[in-house]
Coordinates of C-alpha atoms and ligand atoms in Angstrom, one line a residue:
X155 CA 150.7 63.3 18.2
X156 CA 149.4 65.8 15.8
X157 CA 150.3 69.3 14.5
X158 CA 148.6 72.0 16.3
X159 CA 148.4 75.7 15.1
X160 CA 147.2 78.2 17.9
X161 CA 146.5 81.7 17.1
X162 CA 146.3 84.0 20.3
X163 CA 147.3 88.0 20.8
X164 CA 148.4 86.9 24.3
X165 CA 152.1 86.2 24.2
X166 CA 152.0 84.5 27.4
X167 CA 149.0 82.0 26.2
X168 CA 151.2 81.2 23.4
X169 CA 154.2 80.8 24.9
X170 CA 153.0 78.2 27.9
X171 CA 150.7 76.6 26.1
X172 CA 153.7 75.9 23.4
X173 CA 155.6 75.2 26.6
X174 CA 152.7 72.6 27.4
X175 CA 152.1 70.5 24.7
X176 CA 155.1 70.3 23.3
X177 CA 155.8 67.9 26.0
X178 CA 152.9 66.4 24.9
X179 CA 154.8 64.9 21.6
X180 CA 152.5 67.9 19.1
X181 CA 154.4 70.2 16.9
X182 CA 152.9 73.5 17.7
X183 CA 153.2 76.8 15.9
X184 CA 152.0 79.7 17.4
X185 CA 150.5 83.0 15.6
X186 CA 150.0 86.5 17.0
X187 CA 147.2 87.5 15.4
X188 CA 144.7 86.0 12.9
X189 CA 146.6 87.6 9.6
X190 CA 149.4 85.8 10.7
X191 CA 147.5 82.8 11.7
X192 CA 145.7 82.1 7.8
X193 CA 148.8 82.7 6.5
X194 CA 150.6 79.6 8.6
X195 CA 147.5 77.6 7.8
X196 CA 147.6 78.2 3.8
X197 CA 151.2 77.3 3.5
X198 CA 151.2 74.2 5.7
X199 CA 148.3 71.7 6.5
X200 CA 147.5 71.3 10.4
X201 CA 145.4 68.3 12.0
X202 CA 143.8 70.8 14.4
X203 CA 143.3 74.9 15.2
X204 CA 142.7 76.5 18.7
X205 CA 142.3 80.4 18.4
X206 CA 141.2 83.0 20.5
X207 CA 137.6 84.6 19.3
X208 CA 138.5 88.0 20.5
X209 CA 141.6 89.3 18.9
X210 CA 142.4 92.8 17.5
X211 CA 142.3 93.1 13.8
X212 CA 139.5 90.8 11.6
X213 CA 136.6 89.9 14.0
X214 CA 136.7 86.3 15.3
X215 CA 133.9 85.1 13.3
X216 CA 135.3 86.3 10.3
X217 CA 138.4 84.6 10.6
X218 CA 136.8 81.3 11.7
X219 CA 134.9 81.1 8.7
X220 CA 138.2 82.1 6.8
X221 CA 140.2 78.9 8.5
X222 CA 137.4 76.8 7.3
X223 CA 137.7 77.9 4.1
X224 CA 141.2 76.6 3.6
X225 CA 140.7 73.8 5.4
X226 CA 137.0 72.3 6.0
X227 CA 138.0 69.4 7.6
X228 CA 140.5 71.0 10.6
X229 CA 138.9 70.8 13.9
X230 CA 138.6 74.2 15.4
X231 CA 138.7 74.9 19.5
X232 CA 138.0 78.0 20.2
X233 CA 138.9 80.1 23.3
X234 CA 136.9 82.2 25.0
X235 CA 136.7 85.0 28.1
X236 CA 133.9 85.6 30.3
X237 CA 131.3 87.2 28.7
X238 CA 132.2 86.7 25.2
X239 CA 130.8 83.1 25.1
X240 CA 127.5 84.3 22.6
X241 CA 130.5 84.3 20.1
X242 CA 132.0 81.2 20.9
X243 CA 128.4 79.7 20.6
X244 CA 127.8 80.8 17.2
X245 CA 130.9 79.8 16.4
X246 CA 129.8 76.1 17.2
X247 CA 126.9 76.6 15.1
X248 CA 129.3 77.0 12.4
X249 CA 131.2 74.1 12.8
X250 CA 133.5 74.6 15.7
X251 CA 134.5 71.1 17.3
X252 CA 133.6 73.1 20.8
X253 CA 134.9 76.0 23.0
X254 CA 136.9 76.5 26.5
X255 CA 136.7 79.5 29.0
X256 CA 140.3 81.5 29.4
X257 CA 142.2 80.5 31.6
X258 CA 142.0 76.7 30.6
X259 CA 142.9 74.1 32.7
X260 CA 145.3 72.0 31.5
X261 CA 143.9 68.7 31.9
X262 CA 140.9 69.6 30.1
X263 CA 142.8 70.8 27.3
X264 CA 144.6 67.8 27.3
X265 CA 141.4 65.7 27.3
X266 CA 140.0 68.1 24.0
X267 CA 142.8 68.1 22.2
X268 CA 142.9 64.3 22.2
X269 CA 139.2 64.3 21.1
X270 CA 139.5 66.4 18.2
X271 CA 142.9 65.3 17.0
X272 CA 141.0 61.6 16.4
X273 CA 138.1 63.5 14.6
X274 CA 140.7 65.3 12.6
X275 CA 142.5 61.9 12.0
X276 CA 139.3 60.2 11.0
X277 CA 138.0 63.0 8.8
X278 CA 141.5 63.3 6.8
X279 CA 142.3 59.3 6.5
X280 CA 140.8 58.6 3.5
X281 CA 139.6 55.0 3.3
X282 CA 139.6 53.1 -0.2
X283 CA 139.0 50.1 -2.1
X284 CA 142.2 50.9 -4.1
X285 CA 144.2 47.6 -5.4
X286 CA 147.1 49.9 -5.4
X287 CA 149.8 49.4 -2.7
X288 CA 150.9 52.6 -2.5
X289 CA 147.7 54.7 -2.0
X290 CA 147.6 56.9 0.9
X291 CA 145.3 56.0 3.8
X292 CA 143.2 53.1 4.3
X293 CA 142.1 50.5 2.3
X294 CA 139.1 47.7 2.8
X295 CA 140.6 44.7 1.6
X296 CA 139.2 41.4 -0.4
X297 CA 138.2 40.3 -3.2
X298 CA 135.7 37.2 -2.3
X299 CA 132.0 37.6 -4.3
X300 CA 130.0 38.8 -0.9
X301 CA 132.8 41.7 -0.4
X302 CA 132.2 42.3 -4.2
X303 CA 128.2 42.9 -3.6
X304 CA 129.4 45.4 -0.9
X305 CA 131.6 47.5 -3.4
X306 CA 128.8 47.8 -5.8
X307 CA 126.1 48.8 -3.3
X308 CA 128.4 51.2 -1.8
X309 CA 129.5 52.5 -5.5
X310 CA 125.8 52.9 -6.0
X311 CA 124.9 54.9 -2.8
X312 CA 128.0 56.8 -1.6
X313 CA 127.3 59.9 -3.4
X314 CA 123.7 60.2 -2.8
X315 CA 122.5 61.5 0.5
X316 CA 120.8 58.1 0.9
X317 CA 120.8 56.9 5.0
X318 CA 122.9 53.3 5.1
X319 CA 122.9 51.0 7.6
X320 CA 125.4 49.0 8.1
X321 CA 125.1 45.5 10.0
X322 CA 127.4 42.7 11.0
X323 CA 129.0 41.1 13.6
X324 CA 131.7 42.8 15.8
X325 CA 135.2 43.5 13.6
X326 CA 133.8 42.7 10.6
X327 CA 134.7 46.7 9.1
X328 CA 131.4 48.1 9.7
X329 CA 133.4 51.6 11.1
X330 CA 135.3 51.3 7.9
X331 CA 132.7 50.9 5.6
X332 CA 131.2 53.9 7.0
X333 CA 134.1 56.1 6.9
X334 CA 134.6 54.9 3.0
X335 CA 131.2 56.2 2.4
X336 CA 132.0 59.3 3.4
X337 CA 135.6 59.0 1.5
X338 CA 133.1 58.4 -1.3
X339 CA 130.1 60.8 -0.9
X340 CA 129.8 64.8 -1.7
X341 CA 130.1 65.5 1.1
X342 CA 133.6 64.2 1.6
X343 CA 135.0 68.0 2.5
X344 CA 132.6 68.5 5.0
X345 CA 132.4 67.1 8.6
X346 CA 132.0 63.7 9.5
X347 CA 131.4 62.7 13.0
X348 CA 131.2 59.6 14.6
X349 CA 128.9 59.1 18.0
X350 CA 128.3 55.8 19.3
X351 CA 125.4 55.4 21.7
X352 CA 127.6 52.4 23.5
X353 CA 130.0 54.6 25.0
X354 CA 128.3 57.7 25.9
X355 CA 125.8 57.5 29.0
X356 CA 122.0 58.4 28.2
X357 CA 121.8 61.6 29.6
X358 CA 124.8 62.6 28.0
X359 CA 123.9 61.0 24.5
X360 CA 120.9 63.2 24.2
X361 CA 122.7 66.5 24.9
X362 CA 125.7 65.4 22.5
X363 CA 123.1 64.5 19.6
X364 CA 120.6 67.6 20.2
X365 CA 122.6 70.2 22.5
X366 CA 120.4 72.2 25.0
X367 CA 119.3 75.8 26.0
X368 CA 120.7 77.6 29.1
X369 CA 118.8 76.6 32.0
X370 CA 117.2 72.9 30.5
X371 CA 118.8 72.0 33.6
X372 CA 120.5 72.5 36.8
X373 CA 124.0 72.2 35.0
X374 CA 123.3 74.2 31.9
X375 CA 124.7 77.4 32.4
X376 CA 124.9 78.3 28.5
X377 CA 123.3 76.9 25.5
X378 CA 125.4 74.2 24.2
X379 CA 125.2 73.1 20.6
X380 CA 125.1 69.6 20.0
X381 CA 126.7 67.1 17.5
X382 CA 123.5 68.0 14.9
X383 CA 123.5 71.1 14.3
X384 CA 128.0 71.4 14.7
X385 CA 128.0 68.7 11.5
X386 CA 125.3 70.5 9.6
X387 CA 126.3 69.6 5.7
X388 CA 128.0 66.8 6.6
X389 CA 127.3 63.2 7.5
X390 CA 127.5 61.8 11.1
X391 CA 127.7 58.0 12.1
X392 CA 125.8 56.8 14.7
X393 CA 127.5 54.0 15.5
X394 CA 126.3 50.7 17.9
X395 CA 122.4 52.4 17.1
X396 CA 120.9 49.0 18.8
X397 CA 122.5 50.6 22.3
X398 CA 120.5 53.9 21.7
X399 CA 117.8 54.2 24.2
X400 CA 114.0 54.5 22.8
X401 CA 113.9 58.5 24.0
X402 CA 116.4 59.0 21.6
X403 CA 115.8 57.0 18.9
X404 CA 112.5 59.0 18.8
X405 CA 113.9 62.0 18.0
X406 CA 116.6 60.6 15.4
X407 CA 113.8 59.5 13.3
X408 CA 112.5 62.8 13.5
X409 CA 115.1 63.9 12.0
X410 CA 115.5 61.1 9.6
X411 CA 111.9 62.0 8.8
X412 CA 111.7 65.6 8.3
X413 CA 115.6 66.8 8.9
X414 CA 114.3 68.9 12.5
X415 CA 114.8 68.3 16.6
X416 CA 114.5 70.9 19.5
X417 CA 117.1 71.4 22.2
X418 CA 116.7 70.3 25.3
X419 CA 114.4 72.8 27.1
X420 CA 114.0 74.7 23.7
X421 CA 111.2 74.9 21.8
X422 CA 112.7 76.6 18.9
X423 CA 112.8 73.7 15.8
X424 CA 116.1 73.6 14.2
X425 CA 116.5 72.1 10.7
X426 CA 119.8 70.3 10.1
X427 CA 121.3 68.8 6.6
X428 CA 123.1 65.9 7.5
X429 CA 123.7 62.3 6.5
X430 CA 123.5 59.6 8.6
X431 CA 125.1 56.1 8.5
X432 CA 124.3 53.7 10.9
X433 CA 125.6 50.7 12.5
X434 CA 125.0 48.3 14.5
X435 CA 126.0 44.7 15.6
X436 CA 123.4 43.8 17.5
X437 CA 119.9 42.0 16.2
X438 CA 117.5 44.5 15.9
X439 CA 114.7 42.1 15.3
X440 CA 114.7 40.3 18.8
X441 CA 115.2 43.9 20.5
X442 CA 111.9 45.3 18.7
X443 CA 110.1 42.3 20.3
X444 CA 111.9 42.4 23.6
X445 CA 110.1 46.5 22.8
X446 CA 113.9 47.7 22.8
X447 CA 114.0 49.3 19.6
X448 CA 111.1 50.9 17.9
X449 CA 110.0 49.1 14.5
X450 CA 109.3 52.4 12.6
X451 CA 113.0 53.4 12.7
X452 CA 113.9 50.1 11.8
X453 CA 112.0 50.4 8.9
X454 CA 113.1 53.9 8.2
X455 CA 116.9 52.6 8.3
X456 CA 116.0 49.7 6.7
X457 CA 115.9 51.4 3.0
X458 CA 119.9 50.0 2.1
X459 CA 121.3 48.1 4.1
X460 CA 124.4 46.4 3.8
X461 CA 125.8 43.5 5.7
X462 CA 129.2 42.9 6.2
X463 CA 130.2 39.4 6.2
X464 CA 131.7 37.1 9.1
X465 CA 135.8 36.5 8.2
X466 CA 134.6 32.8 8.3
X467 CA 132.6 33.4 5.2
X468 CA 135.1 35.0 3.4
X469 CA 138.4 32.8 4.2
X470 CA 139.8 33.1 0.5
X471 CA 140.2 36.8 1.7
X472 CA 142.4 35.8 4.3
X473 CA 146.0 36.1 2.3
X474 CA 145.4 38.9 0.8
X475 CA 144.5 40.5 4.7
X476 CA 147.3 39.0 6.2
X477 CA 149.6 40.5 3.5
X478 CA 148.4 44.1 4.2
X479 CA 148.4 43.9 8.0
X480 CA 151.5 43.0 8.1
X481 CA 152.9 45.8 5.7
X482 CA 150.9 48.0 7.8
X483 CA 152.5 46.6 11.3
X484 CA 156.1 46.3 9.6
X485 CA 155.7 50.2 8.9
X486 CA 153.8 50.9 12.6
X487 CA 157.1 48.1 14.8
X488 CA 159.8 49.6 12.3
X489 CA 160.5 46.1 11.6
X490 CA 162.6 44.4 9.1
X491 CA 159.9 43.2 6.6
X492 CA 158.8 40.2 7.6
X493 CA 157.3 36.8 6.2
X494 CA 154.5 34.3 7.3
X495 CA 155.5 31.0 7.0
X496 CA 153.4 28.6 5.3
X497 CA 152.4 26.5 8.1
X498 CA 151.3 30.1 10.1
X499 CA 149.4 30.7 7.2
X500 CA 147.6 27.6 7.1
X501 CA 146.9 28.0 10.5
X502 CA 145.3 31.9 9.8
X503 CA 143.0 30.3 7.4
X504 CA 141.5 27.3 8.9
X505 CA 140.6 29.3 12.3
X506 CA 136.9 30.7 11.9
X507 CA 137.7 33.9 13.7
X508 CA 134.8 34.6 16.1
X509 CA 136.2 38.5 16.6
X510 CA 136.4 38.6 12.4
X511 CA 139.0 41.2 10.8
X512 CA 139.7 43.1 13.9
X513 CA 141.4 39.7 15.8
X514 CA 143.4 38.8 12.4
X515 CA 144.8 42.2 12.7
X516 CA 145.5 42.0 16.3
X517 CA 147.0 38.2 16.5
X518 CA 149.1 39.5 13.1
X519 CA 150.5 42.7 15.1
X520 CA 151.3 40.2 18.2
X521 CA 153.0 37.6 16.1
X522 CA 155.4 40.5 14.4
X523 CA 155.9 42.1 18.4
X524 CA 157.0 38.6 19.8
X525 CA 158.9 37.2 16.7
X526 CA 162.7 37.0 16.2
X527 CA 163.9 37.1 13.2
X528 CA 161.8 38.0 9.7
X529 CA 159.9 34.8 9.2
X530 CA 156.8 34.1 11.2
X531 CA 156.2 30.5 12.6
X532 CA 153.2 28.7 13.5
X533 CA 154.4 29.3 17.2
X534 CA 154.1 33.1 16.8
X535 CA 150.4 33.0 16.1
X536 CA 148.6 32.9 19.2
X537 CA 144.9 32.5 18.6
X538 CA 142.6 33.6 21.4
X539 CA 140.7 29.9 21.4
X540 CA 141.6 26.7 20.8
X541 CA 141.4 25.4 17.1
X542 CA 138.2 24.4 16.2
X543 CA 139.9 20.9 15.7
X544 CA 141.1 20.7 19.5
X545 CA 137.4 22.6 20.3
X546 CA 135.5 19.5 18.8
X547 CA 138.1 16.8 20.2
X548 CA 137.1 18.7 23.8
X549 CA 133.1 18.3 23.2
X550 CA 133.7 14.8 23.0
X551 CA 135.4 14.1 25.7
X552 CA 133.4 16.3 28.2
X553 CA 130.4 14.3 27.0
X554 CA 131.9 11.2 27.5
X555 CA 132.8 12.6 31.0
X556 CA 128.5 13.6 31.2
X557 CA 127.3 10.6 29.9
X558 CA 128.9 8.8 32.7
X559 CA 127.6 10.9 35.2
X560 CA 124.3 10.4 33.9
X561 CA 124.6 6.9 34.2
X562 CA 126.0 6.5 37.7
X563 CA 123.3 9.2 38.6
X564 CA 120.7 6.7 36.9
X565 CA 122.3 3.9 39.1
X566 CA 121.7 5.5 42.1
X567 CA 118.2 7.3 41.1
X568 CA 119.6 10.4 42.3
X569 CA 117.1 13.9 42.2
X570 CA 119.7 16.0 41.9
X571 CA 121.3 15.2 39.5
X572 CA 121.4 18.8 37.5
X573 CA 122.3 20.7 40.5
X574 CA 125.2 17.7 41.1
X575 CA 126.5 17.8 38.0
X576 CA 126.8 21.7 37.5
X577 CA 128.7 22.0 40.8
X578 CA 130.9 18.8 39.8
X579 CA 131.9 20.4 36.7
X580 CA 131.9 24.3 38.7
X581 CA 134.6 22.8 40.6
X582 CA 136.7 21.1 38.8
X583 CA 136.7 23.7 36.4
X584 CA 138.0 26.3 39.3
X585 CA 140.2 23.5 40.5
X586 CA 142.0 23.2 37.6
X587 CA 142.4 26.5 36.6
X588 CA 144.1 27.3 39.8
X589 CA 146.4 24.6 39.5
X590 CA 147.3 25.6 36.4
X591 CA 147.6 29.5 37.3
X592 CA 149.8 28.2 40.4
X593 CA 147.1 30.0 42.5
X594 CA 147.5 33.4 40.8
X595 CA 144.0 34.6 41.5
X596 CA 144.1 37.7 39.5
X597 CA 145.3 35.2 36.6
X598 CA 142.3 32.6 37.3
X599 CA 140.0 35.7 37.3
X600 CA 141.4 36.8 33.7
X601 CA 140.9 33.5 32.3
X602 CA 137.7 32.7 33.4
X603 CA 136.3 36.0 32.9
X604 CA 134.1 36.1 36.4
X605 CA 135.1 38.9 39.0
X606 CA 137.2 38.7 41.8
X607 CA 134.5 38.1 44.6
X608 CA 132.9 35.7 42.5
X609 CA 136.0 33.4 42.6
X610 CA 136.4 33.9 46.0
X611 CA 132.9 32.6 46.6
X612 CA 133.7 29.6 44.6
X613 CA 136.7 28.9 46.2
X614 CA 134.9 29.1 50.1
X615 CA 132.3 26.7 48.5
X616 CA 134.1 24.3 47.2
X617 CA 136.6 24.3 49.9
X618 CA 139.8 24.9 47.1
X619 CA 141.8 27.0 50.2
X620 CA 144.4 24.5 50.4
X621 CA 145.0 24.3 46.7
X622 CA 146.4 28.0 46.9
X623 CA 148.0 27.7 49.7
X624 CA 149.5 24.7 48.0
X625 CA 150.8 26.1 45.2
X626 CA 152.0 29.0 46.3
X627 CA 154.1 27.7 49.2
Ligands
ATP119 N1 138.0 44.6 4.8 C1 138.9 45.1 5.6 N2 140.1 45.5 5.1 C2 141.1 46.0 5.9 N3 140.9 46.2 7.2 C3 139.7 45.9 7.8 C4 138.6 45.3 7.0 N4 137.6 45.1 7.8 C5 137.9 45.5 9.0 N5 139.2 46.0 9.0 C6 139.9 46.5 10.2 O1 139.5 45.7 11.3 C7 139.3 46.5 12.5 C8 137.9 46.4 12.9 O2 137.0 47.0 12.0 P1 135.8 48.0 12.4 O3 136.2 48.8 13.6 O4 135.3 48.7 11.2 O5 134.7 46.8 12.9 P2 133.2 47.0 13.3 O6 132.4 46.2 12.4 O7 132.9 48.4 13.4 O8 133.2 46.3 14.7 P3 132.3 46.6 16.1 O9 130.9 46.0 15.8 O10 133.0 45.8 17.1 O11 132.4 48.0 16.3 C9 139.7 47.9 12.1 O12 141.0 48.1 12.4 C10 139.5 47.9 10.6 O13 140.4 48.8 10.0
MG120 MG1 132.5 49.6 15.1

């Protein structure tokens, strides 16, 4: 949902597409020309701008640079004809979160406006390490001495152009962090873009990072400006860096090195200014020996680093989290305001949350969705795994279970025993699980995270048929 100001001298652009996306939950407000279209945007804020390039009065160009005047941070789409595209392109160079060819197919649109509305989101959120309740945005909470380090390094580096890297396991506020460095730096009115070499396919990456020239390939109809050169003055995060394949990480430390890259199939050398933040969650160490991630820009990102803590090293911050989650979720549900009990409490603090900050936040948002009432019980926290407590409890009874095996395999100087034992425990593990899924396959699958096929395999081997059948008669 966002607020969308479109500028167009084509009354019936402006009226379907207002027609549209209305539908689509966004407040639009349409403009005629761009006059009218700076004026909208200096009274009222908007999270994103689409305008036409090629409108009578002030040239397109001119009043791109005008909207980014009085707002830096609002994405820009720009809309283009046949044959006017140069403009569009050198619009992009400017800054322009991208371009689409008149008439525009809805879905597409759709798919953009989606896209830049996050950026916008991202951008404007500011993230803080503001005490105070009331401050707008985001905040990164706790207090606990490593979380402490963090705020000092960060106070220390955030306004330099200084590359950070940020490390630590999954949900431990790595994206946070980043985006509070940028809250932080000088560079806090220009772009920030966020690119995560996990999601995007190689190919793809490379053109994203570096853009290309017309021709590089079969596909590349017009030079395309990539994520580089669009963020130039600002700072970009390259997010999950440990997925980026070795081509690639080449050419960032390139630019890391001496601020310059090429196109794909260009040879022109394009300087950029931007800062980079990095992340990653992975252990770059064992993927430089496994020859998966080069050693020289692990050095070169290397220069501060800051590491985010595991939740399980940082419990005494655990109140003071669950306290602003649920404020946050009371807001998001429109609940009454609700409590945690105690005993839920206790529980909160002795698990040692393997998915970190990002499962307390989720298992707080469930408990507030499922509870009745405004005080939340022990039973409205579901935890993903058992409690360490019930965890150990099952260690010792499997090996009991083992050890006997062993010795009855000992007994009968069995050669097999490995292979034996695996399938033993293989079925009994399917076995049960169906039992207690009252043969729901696509339950069974969930919970034992294998695929479909595989369990159907398993349950051909081992002969489990009847147990379905069983149960579901
Ligand atoms: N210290 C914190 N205070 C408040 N919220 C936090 C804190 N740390 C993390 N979060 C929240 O937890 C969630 C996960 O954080 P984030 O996405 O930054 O993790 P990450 O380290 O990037 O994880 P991944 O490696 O899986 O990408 C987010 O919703 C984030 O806002
Ligand atoms: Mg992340």
């Amino acid at each position: 949902m966002g607020k969308i100001l479109i500028v167009d001298d084509e009354k019936n652009v402006l009226s379907s597409f207002k027609k549209v996306f209305s539908q689509e939950g966004h407040t639009i407000v349409a403009a005629g020309n761009a006059e009218e279209g700076l004026s909208c945007a200096q009274k009222d804020a908007f999270d994103l701008l689409i305008m036409d390039i090629r409108m009578p009065g002030i040239s397109g160009l001119e009043a791109f640079s005008r909207f980014k005047e009085i707002d830096s941070k609002m994405p820009i789409i720009i809309m283009t004809a046949y044959g006017t595209t140069e403009t569009a392109i050198e619009a992009m160079q400017k800054g322009a979160f991208d371009y689409v060819l008149k008439p525009f197919e809805v879905l597409k649109m759709k798919e953009l406006i989606e896209k830049a509305l996050a950026a916008s989101r991202i951008m404007k959120t500011e993230v803080s390490f503001d005490t105070n309740e009331q401050a707008d945005g985001e905040r990164i909470i706790g207090f606990s001495s490593p979380m402490q380090e963090i705020y000092k390094t960060i106070g220390q580096v955030a306004s330099s152009d200084v590359t950070v890297f940020l490390r630590g396991e999954s949900g431990t506020g790595k994206e946070l962090i980043a985006r509070a460095i940028y809250s932080h730096s000088n560079r806090k009115n220009k772009p920030f873009l966020v690119i995560n070499s996990a999601a995007i396919p190689e190919t793809l990456l490379e053109s994203e990072l570096f853009g290309y020239e017309k021709g590089a390939f079969t596909d590349a109809r017009e030079r395309r400006i990539g994520k580089l050169e669009q963020c130039n003055g600002g700072t970009i995060f390259l997010d999950e860096i440990g997925d980026m394949p070795v081509s690639i990480q080449t050419k960032i430390l390139r630019v890391l090195e001496d601020k310059s890259f090429e196109r794909l199939g260009g040879n022109k050398t394009i300087t950029v200014d931007v800062r980079l933040i990095t992340a990653t969650n992975k252990n770059l160490e064992t993927l430089i020996k496994e020859g998966k991630f080069r050693e020289d820009l692990y050095y070169r990102l290397n220069v501060v680093t800051v590491k985010l803590p595991p939740l399980r090293e940082r419990k005494d911050d655990i109140p003071q989290l669950v306290e602003y989650f649920l404020n946050k979720y009371n807001k998001e549900l429109k609940k009454e305001f609700a409590k945690m009990s105690p005993e839920a409490l206790a529980i909160l603090e002795q698990y040692d949350w393997p998915g970190n900050v990002r499962e307390l936040e989720n298992v707080i948002k469930k408990a507030l969705l499922f509870a009745k009432g405004n005080v939340l019980l022990s039973e409205n926290i579901l935890l993903q795994e058992k409690t360490p407590e019930k965890q150990k409890g099952q260690v010792a009874h499997l090996q009991e279970l083992l050890a006997g095996l062993v010795k009855k395999g000992l007994a009968s100087r069995s050669s097999g025993l490995y292979k034996d034992v695996i399938e033993e425990v293989e079925r009994t593990l399917i076995l049960e699980t169906l039992k207690q899924v009252n043969g729901n396959q696509s339950e069974a699958v969930k919970i034992l995270g294998i695929s479909r096929p595989t369990l159907k395999d398993k349950i051909d081997k081992f002969g489990l048929r009847k147990v379905i059948s069983l149960q579901e008669s």
